[in-house]
Coordinates of C-alpha atoms and ligand atoms in Angstrom, one line a residue:
M1 CA 7.7 4.7 -45.9
T2 CA 6.6 2.8 -42.8
L3 CA 4.0 0.1 -43.0
R4 CA 1.6 1.4 -40.6
R5 CA -1.6 -0.4 -39.7
P6 CA -4.7 1.8 -39.5
T7 CA -5.4 2.3 -35.9
N8 CA -9.1 3.0 -35.4
L9 CA -9.2 4.1 -31.9
A10 CA -13.0 4.1 -31.7
A11 CA -13.2 0.4 -32.6
Y12 CA -10.4 -0.6 -30.2
Q13 CA -11.5 -2.8 -27.3
S14 CA -9.4 -2.3 -24.2
V15 CA -8.1 -5.5 -22.6
L16 CA -5.3 -4.4 -20.2
L17 CA -7.6 -1.8 -18.5
A18 CA -10.9 -3.7 -19.2
N19 CA -11.5 -4.5 -15.6
I20 CA -10.4 -1.4 -13.7
N21 CA -13.7 0.4 -13.6
R22 CA -15.6 -2.4 -12.0
P23 CA -16.4 -2.1 -8.2
Q24 CA -13.9 -4.2 -6.2
S25 CA -11.8 -4.8 -9.4
H26 CA -8.8 -5.7 -7.2
T27 CA -10.5 -8.8 -5.7
R28 CA -10.2 -12.4 -6.9
A29 CA -14.0 -12.8 -7.0
V30 CA -14.4 -9.9 -9.5
Y31 CA -11.4 -11.0 -11.6
E32 CA -12.7 -14.6 -11.8
S33 CA -16.2 -13.4 -12.8
T34 CA -14.6 -11.9 -15.9
G35 CA -12.8 -15.1 -16.9
G36 CA -9.7 -14.6 -14.7
Y37 CA -7.4 -17.6 -14.2
R38 CA -9.1 -19.6 -16.9
G39 CA -6.0 -19.1 -19.1
L40 CA -3.8 -20.4 -16.3
R41 CA -6.0 -23.5 -15.9
R42 CA -5.8 -24.1 -19.7
A43 CA -2.1 -23.5 -19.9
L44 CA -1.2 -25.8 -17.0
G45 CA -3.4 -28.5 -18.4
N46 CA -2.4 -28.3 -22.1
L47 CA 0.9 -26.5 -22.6
S48 CA 4.4 -27.5 -21.6
P49 CA 6.7 -24.7 -20.4
R50 CA 8.5 -24.9 -23.7
D51 CA 5.1 -24.4 -25.6
L52 CA 4.3 -21.4 -23.6
L53 CA 7.7 -19.9 -24.1
Q54 CA 7.4 -20.5 -27.9
M55 CA 4.0 -18.8 -27.9
V56 CA 5.3 -15.7 -26.2
R57 CA 8.3 -15.7 -28.6
T58 CA 6.1 -15.9 -31.7
S59 CA 3.7 -13.3 -30.4
G60 CA 6.5 -10.7 -30.9
L61 CA 5.9 -9.3 -27.3
R62 CA 8.6 -6.8 -26.5
G63 CA 9.3 -5.6 -22.9
R64 CA 7.2 -2.7 -21.7
G65 CA 9.7 -1.5 -19.1
G66 CA 11.7 0.8 -21.4
A67 CA 14.2 -1.1 -23.6
G68 CA 11.6 -3.0 -25.7
F69 CA 13.7 -6.3 -25.6
P70 CA 11.8 -9.3 -27.0
T71 CA 10.4 -11.2 -24.0
G72 CA 10.4 -14.7 -25.4
L73 CA 14.0 -14.2 -26.6
K74 CA 15.1 -13.1 -23.2
W75 CA 13.5 -16.1 -21.6
S76 CA 15.2 -18.4 -24.1
F77 CA 18.6 -17.2 -22.8
L78 CA 18.0 -19.2 -19.5
P79 CA 20.2 -22.3 -19.4
E80 CA 18.3 -25.4 -20.3
D81 CA 18.0 -28.1 -17.7
H82 CA 19.4 -25.8 -15.0
P83 CA 19.5 -28.0 -11.8
G84 CA 19.2 -25.2 -9.3
P85 CA 16.6 -22.5 -8.7
I86 CA 15.6 -20.0 -11.4
Y87 CA 14.3 -16.7 -10.0
F88 CA 11.8 -14.3 -11.5
C89 CA 11.9 -10.6 -10.6
V90 CA 8.9 -8.5 -11.4
N91 CA 10.0 -4.9 -12.0
A92 CA 7.4 -2.8 -10.3
D93 CA 9.8 0.0 -9.3
E94 CA 8.3 2.5 -11.8
S95 CA 10.4 5.6 -11.1
E96 CA 10.8 7.0 -14.5
P97 CA 9.6 10.6 -14.3
G98 CA 6.1 10.9 -15.8
T99 CA 5.4 7.2 -15.5
F100 CA 2.5 5.7 -13.6
V101 CA 0.9 3.0 -15.7
N102 CA 2.1 0.1 -13.6
R103 CA 0.6 1.7 -10.6
V104 CA -2.8 1.6 -12.2
Q105 CA -2.5 -2.1 -12.9
L106 CA -1.1 -3.0 -9.5
E107 CA -3.8 -1.0 -7.6
L108 CA -6.8 -1.7 -9.7
D109 CA -6.2 -5.1 -11.3
P110 CA -3.5 -7.0 -9.3
H111 CA -4.8 -10.4 -10.3
Q112 CA -4.2 -9.8 -14.0
V113 CA -0.6 -9.0 -13.1
L114 CA -0.4 -12.1 -10.9
E115 CA -1.9 -14.4 -13.5
G116 CA 0.8 -13.1 -15.9
I117 CA 3.5 -13.7 -13.3
I118 CA 2.3 -17.3 -12.6
L119 CA 2.2 -18.1 -16.4
S120 CA 5.6 -16.5 -17.0
C121 CA 7.2 -18.4 -14.1
Y122 CA 5.7 -21.6 -15.5
A123 CA 7.2 -20.9 -19.0
T124 CA 10.6 -20.1 -17.5
R125 CA 10.5 -22.8 -14.8
A126 CA 11.0 -20.3 -12.1
T127 CA 9.9 -21.4 -8.6
T128 CA 10.2 -18.1 -6.7
A129 CA 9.1 -14.7 -7.9
Y130 CA 9.9 -11.4 -6.2
I131 CA 7.8 -8.3 -6.9
Y132 CA 10.2 -5.4 -6.5
L133 CA 7.6 -2.7 -5.7
R134 CA 8.2 1.0 -5.8
Y135 CA 8.4 2.1 -2.1
E136 CA 6.0 5.0 -2.7
Y137 CA 3.1 2.7 -3.7
P138 CA 1.5 1.7 -0.4
L139 CA -2.0 1.0 -1.8
A140 CA -0.4 -1.2 -4.5
M141 CA 1.5 -3.0 -1.8
R142 CA -1.6 -3.8 0.2
R143 CA -3.7 -4.8 -2.8
M144 CA -1.0 -7.0 -4.3
Q145 CA -0.4 -8.7 -0.9
A146 CA -4.1 -9.4 -0.6
A147 CA -4.2 -10.8 -4.1
I148 CA -1.2 -13.1 -3.3
D149 CA -3.0 -14.3 -0.2
E150 CA -6.2 -15.0 -2.2
C151 CA -4.1 -16.9 -4.8
Y152 CA -2.5 -19.2 -2.1
A153 CA -6.0 -19.8 -0.7
A154 CA -7.3 -20.8 -4.2
G155 CA -4.4 -23.0 -5.1
Y156 CA -3.0 -20.7 -7.8
L157 CA 0.2 -20.3 -5.7
G158 CA 2.1 -22.7 -3.5
K159 CA 2.9 -26.4 -4.1
N160 CA 1.6 -28.2 -7.2
I161 CA -0.5 -25.4 -8.5
L162 CA -3.9 -26.7 -9.7
G163 CA -2.5 -30.3 -9.4
A164 CA 0.3 -29.6 -11.9
E165 CA 4.0 -30.4 -11.5
F166 CA 4.6 -26.8 -10.9
S167 CA 5.1 -24.9 -7.6
L168 CA 5.6 -21.2 -7.1
D169 CA 6.0 -18.8 -4.2
V170 CA 5.6 -15.0 -4.7
Y171 CA 7.0 -12.4 -2.4
I172 CA 6.7 -8.6 -2.4
H173 CA 9.9 -6.6 -1.7
R174 CA 9.5 -2.9 -1.2
G175 CA 11.9 -0.8 -3.2
A176 CA 14.6 1.4 -1.8
A177 CA 13.2 4.6 -3.2
A178 CA 15.9 5.4 -5.8
Y179 CA 15.5 5.6 -9.6
V180 CA 18.5 3.3 -10.2
C181 CA 16.8 0.5 -8.3
G182 CA 14.6 0.0 -11.4
E183 CA 17.7 -0.9 -13.5
E184 CA 17.5 -4.7 -13.6
T185 CA 20.9 -5.5 -12.0
G186 CA 20.5 -2.6 -9.5
L187 CA 17.2 -4.2 -8.6
I188 CA 18.9 -7.5 -8.1
E189 CA 21.6 -6.0 -5.9
S190 CA 18.9 -4.2 -3.8
L191 CA 16.9 -7.4 -3.5
E192 CA 20.0 -9.1 -2.2
G193 CA 20.2 -6.4 0.5
R194 CA 22.9 -4.2 -0.9
R195 CA 23.0 -0.7 -2.3
A196 CA 21.4 -0.7 -5.8
W197 CA 24.6 -0.4 -7.8
P198 CA 24.1 -1.8 -11.3
R199 CA 26.4 -4.7 -12.2
I200 CA 28.7 -4.8 -15.2
K201 CA 27.2 -7.1 -17.9
P202 CA 27.9 -9.7 -19.1
P203 CA 27.0 -11.9 -17.3
F204 CA 23.4 -11.0 -17.9
P205 CA 20.8 -11.9 -15.3
A206 CA 19.5 -14.9 -17.4
V207 CA 22.9 -16.6 -16.8
E208 CA 23.9 -15.1 -13.4
G209 CA 21.3 -12.9 -11.7
L210 CA 19.7 -13.0 -8.2
F211 CA 21.9 -14.9 -5.7
R212 CA 24.1 -15.6 -8.8
K213 CA 21.4 -17.9 -10.2
P214 CA 19.6 -17.6 -13.6
T215 CA 17.1 -14.9 -13.3
V216 CA 14.4 -13.2 -15.4
V217 CA 13.5 -9.5 -14.9
N218 CA 10.3 -8.3 -16.5
N219 CA 8.1 -5.3 -16.2
V220 CA 4.5 -5.5 -14.7
E221 CA 2.8 -4.5 -18.0
T222 CA 4.9 -7.1 -20.0
L223 CA 3.5 -9.8 -17.7
A224 CA -0.1 -8.6 -18.1
C225 CA 0.5 -8.9 -21.8
V226 CA 1.6 -12.6 -21.4
K227 CA -1.8 -13.3 -19.7
Q228 CA -3.6 -11.6 -22.6
I229 CA -1.6 -13.7 -25.2
V230 CA -2.5 -16.9 -23.4
D231 CA -6.2 -15.9 -23.3
R232 CA -6.6 -14.5 -26.8
G233 CA -3.8 -16.1 -28.8
V234 CA -0.8 -15.1 -30.8
E235 CA -2.7 -14.1 -33.9
W236 CA -4.8 -11.7 -31.9
F237 CA -1.7 -10.1 -30.4
R238 CA 0.1 -9.8 -33.7
S239 CA -3.0 -8.2 -35.3
I240 CA -2.6 -5.1 -33.1
G241 CA 0.3 -2.6 -33.5
T242 CA 2.8 -1.8 -36.2
L243 CA 4.8 -4.0 -38.6
P244 CA 8.6 -3.7 -38.7
D245 CA 9.9 -0.3 -39.9
P246 CA 11.4 -1.1 -43.3
A247 CA 13.8 1.8 -42.8
N248 CA 15.2 0.2 -39.7
P249 CA 16.5 -3.4 -40.3
R250 CA 16.8 -4.0 -36.6
D251 CA 13.2 -3.3 -35.8
P252 CA 11.2 -6.5 -35.3
G253 CA 7.9 -4.6 -35.2
S254 CA 5.7 -3.4 -32.3
F255 CA 2.8 -5.7 -31.5
G256 CA 0.0 -5.7 -29.0
P257 CA -1.9 -3.4 -26.8
K258 CA 0.0 -0.7 -24.8
L259 CA -0.7 1.5 -21.8
F260 CA 0.1 5.1 -22.4
G261 CA 0.6 7.7 -19.6
L262 CA -0.2 11.3 -20.3
S263 CA 0.8 14.2 -18.0
G264 CA 1.9 17.8 -18.1
H265 CA 0.0 20.5 -19.9
V266 CA -3.1 18.6 -21.2
N267 CA -6.7 18.8 -20.3
R268 CA -7.1 15.2 -19.2
P269 CA -4.0 13.6 -17.9
G270 CA -4.2 9.9 -17.2
C271 CA -3.4 6.3 -18.1
Y272 CA -4.9 5.2 -21.4
E273 CA -4.8 2.0 -23.4
A274 CA -4.4 1.9 -27.2
P275 CA -2.7 -0.2 -29.9
L276 CA 1.1 0.4 -30.2
G277 CA 1.6 2.9 -33.0
I278 CA -1.0 5.6 -32.3
S279 CA 0.6 9.0 -32.8
C280 CA 1.5 11.3 -30.0
R281 CA -1.0 13.8 -31.4
Q282 CA -3.8 11.2 -31.1
L283 CA -2.8 10.5 -27.5
I284 CA -2.9 14.2 -26.7
D285 CA -6.0 15.2 -28.7
E286 CA -8.2 12.0 -28.6
F287 CA -7.4 10.9 -25.0
G288 CA -6.1 14.0 -23.3
G289 CA -8.6 16.4 -24.7
G290 CA -5.9 18.6 -26.2
V291 CA -3.3 20.9 -24.8
W292 CA -4.7 22.9 -21.8
K293 CA -5.8 26.5 -21.8
G294 CA -6.3 26.4 -25.6
R295 CA -2.6 26.5 -26.2
K296 CA -0.4 24.6 -28.5
A297 CA 2.3 22.1 -27.6
K298 CA 5.9 23.3 -27.8
A299 CA 7.5 19.9 -26.9
V300 CA 6.5 16.5 -25.8
V301 CA 8.6 13.9 -23.9
P302 CA 7.3 10.7 -25.6
G303 CA 8.1 8.0 -23.1
G304 CA 9.5 9.2 -19.7
L305 CA 12.1 11.9 -19.2
S306 CA 15.0 9.7 -20.3
T307 CA 13.7 9.6 -23.9
G308 CA 14.3 13.3 -24.6
V309 CA 11.9 15.6 -26.4
M310 CA 10.0 15.7 -29.6
T311 CA 8.9 19.0 -31.2
A312 CA 5.4 19.9 -32.2
A313 CA 6.3 19.1 -35.8
E314 CA 7.2 15.5 -34.8
L315 CA 3.9 14.6 -33.0
D316 CA 2.5 12.5 -35.9
L317 CA 5.2 9.9 -35.6
P318 CA 3.9 6.6 -34.3
L319 CA 4.4 5.8 -30.6
D320 CA 5.8 2.4 -31.3
F321 CA 9.3 1.0 -30.6
A322 CA 10.7 2.6 -33.8
G323 CA 8.8 5.9 -34.0
P324 CA 10.5 8.1 -31.4
L325 CA 13.9 6.9 -32.7
R326 CA 13.1 8.7 -35.9
A327 CA 12.8 12.0 -33.9
G328 CA 16.2 11.4 -32.5
C329 CA 14.8 10.3 -29.1
L330 CA 16.2 7.4 -27.1
G331 CA 13.2 5.2 -27.8
L332 CA 9.6 4.6 -26.8
G333 CA 10.7 4.2 -23.2
T334 CA 7.7 3.8 -20.9
A335 CA 5.3 5.4 -23.5
C336 CA 4.4 7.9 -20.9
A337 CA 4.2 11.3 -22.5
I338 CA 4.7 14.7 -20.8
V339 CA 3.4 17.7 -22.7
L340 CA 5.0 21.1 -22.5
D341 CA 2.9 24.0 -23.8
E342 CA 4.1 26.8 -26.0
T343 CA 4.7 29.1 -23.0
Y344 CA 7.0 26.7 -21.1
P345 CA 10.7 27.8 -21.1
M346 CA 12.9 25.0 -22.3
I347 CA 15.7 26.2 -19.9
D348 CA 13.4 25.1 -17.1
F349 CA 12.9 21.7 -18.7
L350 CA 16.6 21.3 -19.0
Q351 CA 17.2 22.4 -15.4
N352 CA 14.6 20.0 -14.0
S353 CA 15.9 17.2 -16.1
C354 CA 19.6 17.7 -15.1
R355 CA 18.7 18.0 -11.5
F356 CA 16.9 14.7 -11.5
F357 CA 19.7 12.7 -13.1
A358 CA 22.5 14.3 -11.1
H359 CA 20.5 13.4 -7.9
E360 CA 19.9 9.8 -9.1
S361 CA 23.3 8.9 -10.5
C362 CA 24.6 6.1 -8.2
G363 CA 28.2 7.4 -8.7
Q364 CA 29.9 4.2 -9.8
C365 CA 31.0 5.4 -13.2
T366 CA 33.0 8.6 -13.5
P367 CA 31.4 9.9 -16.7
C368 CA 27.9 9.6 -15.2
R369 CA 28.8 10.8 -11.7
E370 CA 30.8 13.8 -12.9
G371 CA 29.0 14.4 -16.2
T372 CA 25.5 14.7 -14.7
H373 CA 26.8 17.1 -12.0
W374 CA 28.8 19.3 -14.4
A375 CA 25.7 19.5 -16.7
L376 CA 23.6 20.6 -13.7
A377 CA 26.1 23.2 -12.6
M378 CA 26.2 24.6 -16.1
V379 CA 22.5 24.7 -16.5
D380 CA 22.0 26.3 -13.1
R381 CA 24.5 29.0 -14.0
I382 CA 22.7 29.6 -17.4
K383 CA 19.4 29.8 -15.6
A384 CA 20.9 32.3 -13.1
G385 CA 21.8 34.6 -15.9
R386 CA 25.5 33.8 -16.2
G387 CA 25.3 31.5 -19.2
R388 CA 27.6 31.6 -22.2
L389 CA 26.7 30.6 -25.7
K390 CA 29.5 28.1 -25.8
D391 CA 28.0 26.3 -22.7
L392 CA 25.5 24.8 -25.1
D393 CA 28.3 23.0 -27.0
L394 CA 29.9 21.9 -23.8
L395 CA 26.6 20.5 -22.7
L396 CA 26.3 18.6 -26.0
E397 CA 29.8 17.3 -25.5
I398 CA 28.8 15.9 -22.1
G399 CA 25.6 14.5 -23.6
D400 CA 27.4 12.7 -26.4
S401 CA 30.0 11.3 -24.0
I402 CA 28.0 9.6 -21.2
G403 CA 26.0 6.4 -21.4
I404 CA 26.0 2.8 -22.6
I405 CA 25.5 3.9 -26.2
P406 CA 28.8 5.8 -26.3
G407 CA 30.2 2.9 -24.2
T408 CA 31.4 4.8 -21.2
T409 CA 29.0 3.6 -18.4
I410 CA 27.7 0.5 -16.7
C411 CA 24.0 1.3 -17.0
G412 CA 21.5 3.3 -19.0
L413 CA 20.8 5.9 -16.4
A414 CA 23.5 8.0 -18.1
D415 CA 21.9 7.7 -21.5
G416 CA 18.7 8.8 -19.9
A417 CA 20.5 11.8 -18.5
A418 CA 22.1 12.6 -21.9
W419 CA 19.0 12.4 -24.2
P420 CA 17.0 15.3 -22.7
I421 CA 20.1 17.5 -22.9
K422 CA 21.0 16.6 -26.5
T423 CA 17.5 16.7 -27.9
T424 CA 16.6 20.0 -26.1
I425 CA 19.7 21.8 -27.3
R426 CA 19.6 20.4 -30.8
K427 CA 15.9 21.2 -31.2
F428 CA 15.5 24.4 -29.2
R429 CA 18.9 26.0 -29.6
E430 CA 17.6 29.3 -30.7
E431 CA 15.3 29.7 -27.7
L432 CA 18.2 28.8 -25.4
E433 CA 20.6 31.2 -27.1
D434 CA 18.0 34.0 -26.8
Y435 CA 17.7 33.2 -23.1
I436 CA 21.4 33.4 -22.6
K437 CA 21.7 36.6 -24.6
G438 CA 18.7 38.1 -22.8
T439 CA 19.9 37.3 -19.3
N440 CA 23.6 37.8 -19.8
P441 CA 23.8 40.8 -22.2
Q442 CA 27.3 41.8 -21.0
G443 CA 28.6 38.4 -22.2
Y444 CA 29.9 37.5 -18.7
M445 CA 32.9 35.1 -19.1
E446 CA 32.0 34.7 -22.8
T447 CA 35.6 35.2 -23.8
E448 CA 37.3 33.5 -20.9
P449 CA 38.9 30.1 -21.2
V450 CA 36.9 27.2 -19.8
E451 CA 39.4 26.7 -16.9
R452 CA 38.5 30.0 -15.5
M453 CA 34.9 28.8 -15.1
V454 CA 35.8 25.9 -12.8
G455 CA 35.8 28.1 -9.7
E456 CA 32.6 29.7 -10.8
M457 CA 30.8 26.4 -11.2
I458 CA 31.4 24.8 -7.9
Ligands
FMN1 C1 18.0 3.8 -14.6 C2 17.0 2.8 -15.1 C3 15.8 2.6 -14.4 C4 14.9 1.7 -14.8 N1 13.7 1.6 -14.2 C5 12.8 0.7 -14.6 C6 11.5 0.5 -13.9 O1 11.2 1.3 -12.9 N2 10.7 -0.4 -14.3 C7 11.0 -1.3 -15.3 O2 10.2 -2.2 -15.7 N3 12.2 -1.2 -16.0 C8 13.1 -0.2 -15.6 N4 14.3 -0.2 -16.3 C9 14.6 -1.2 -17.3 C10 15.1 -2.5 -16.7 O3 16.5 -2.4 -16.6 C11 14.7 -3.7 -17.5 O4 15.1 -3.5 -18.9 C12 13.3 -4.1 -17.5 O5 12.7 -4.2 -16.2 C13 13.1 -5.4 -18.3 O6 11.7 -5.7 -18.3 P1 10.9 -5.8 -19.7 O7 11.8 -6.6 -20.6 O8 9.7 -6.5 -19.4 O9 10.7 -4.4 -20.2 C14 15.2 0.8 -15.9 C15 16.4 0.9 -16.6 C16 17.3 1.9 -16.2 C17 18.6 2.0 -16.9
SF4_2 S1 25.7 4.9 -15.4 FE1 25.4 6.2 -13.6 S2 23.7 5.2 -12.4 FE2 24.5 3.7 -13.9 S3 26.0 2.5 -12.8 FE3 27.1 4.2 -13.8 S4 27.1 5.8 -12.2 FE4 25.6 4.4 -11.6

């Protein structure tokens, strides 16, 4: 049994998106008129960096970028009394398929993100922050730059911010338009001017990151949550969300507000805010107005393509850091759900997914480079009507062999490639087998050894 807090959506007051519908919401004047930067003034006047770090740690805030790593714990890995610079990287690359919630924040409430950045740099003693911004977000780029300029003019950035012993410069760096640039060490390589090839870890960025100096990488939404924690307090933050899953001793709980993306076959796709722990069904029905055209859902990707798929029977699981794991998914990911209606062929989902990851693999690790391409070649062949039933087992073998979790690759892109394959085949095998039998009734190559297929597949 999971200790699940009641989530009364009607009573929930949005905080992360509270500002976005005001006219000129992206300007400092509007942000300050709603209490913006008061938390920063209070923190710089009353809290030491260590106090602020401790506050974030006790809040239980977990990173919103995909992995759900506890933010305060990550910050505490920075070496104490480091003499040289500490860098802060804001991960605004947002390239996970189906994911667009950072974009909403960056375009419509850039000052909330900036206040979070300034507070987080204060807590970590970073003096330079880089916003690594997805290349395809030009409006976010313009609004973020305007917000930075306004902050310098107001004394919220630059030397001795608001008279405190704390200085900070913030720069925007436009991304290199590849998915792997969002992986934190790929991001760092790209910032340094190289191809975004993820680094082998350890050393982790907190010890040796940008320009080989201690570095923090955090997602945009994580930093907006830091601002909310400073404004509203640790108790408020911990009063929202779900308690640790007793069935999972490694789950520290999922606290705080969360942005959920919703796309695919729903009536009202969009970016919504709710407590962590609402169910996928609530997200689809209460926010999204239900599945489109009066149909039912066949499958839902809970948090960006990498997380795999849930079936219609799994939609009541909570969307918190532990919930999707119980459906065999990779995790909560970006909490951006993609709905597939009952008419959508799962072979098409598999093909789209394999095409994406094969295209985005950076090629450093053989299992990822070869595995993603072999998977795509096989799925393309199945789709073209030359599939064999045993291809499904071969695909599962590839899925089980690539990624950080099986321990064969440098970064998590390969896990992200594997989970849609594994969950689709395990949960929709009958449909896929029917497709193979229906499109390849003669059993083309069904009895041939695998080696005979090689020439066919390339
Ligand atoms: C292939 C790949 C792509 C990623 N893309 C993003 C991204 O676009 N944005 C993001 O915040 N995190 C992304 N991540 C996760 C980051 O590596 C990192 O965990 C995250 O930025 C840490 O921030 P957080 O602790 O605030 O979540 C990606 C990871 C992988 C493996
Ligand atoms: S897992 Fe894939 S994307 Fe990640 S470093 Fe290896 S080859 Fe590159």
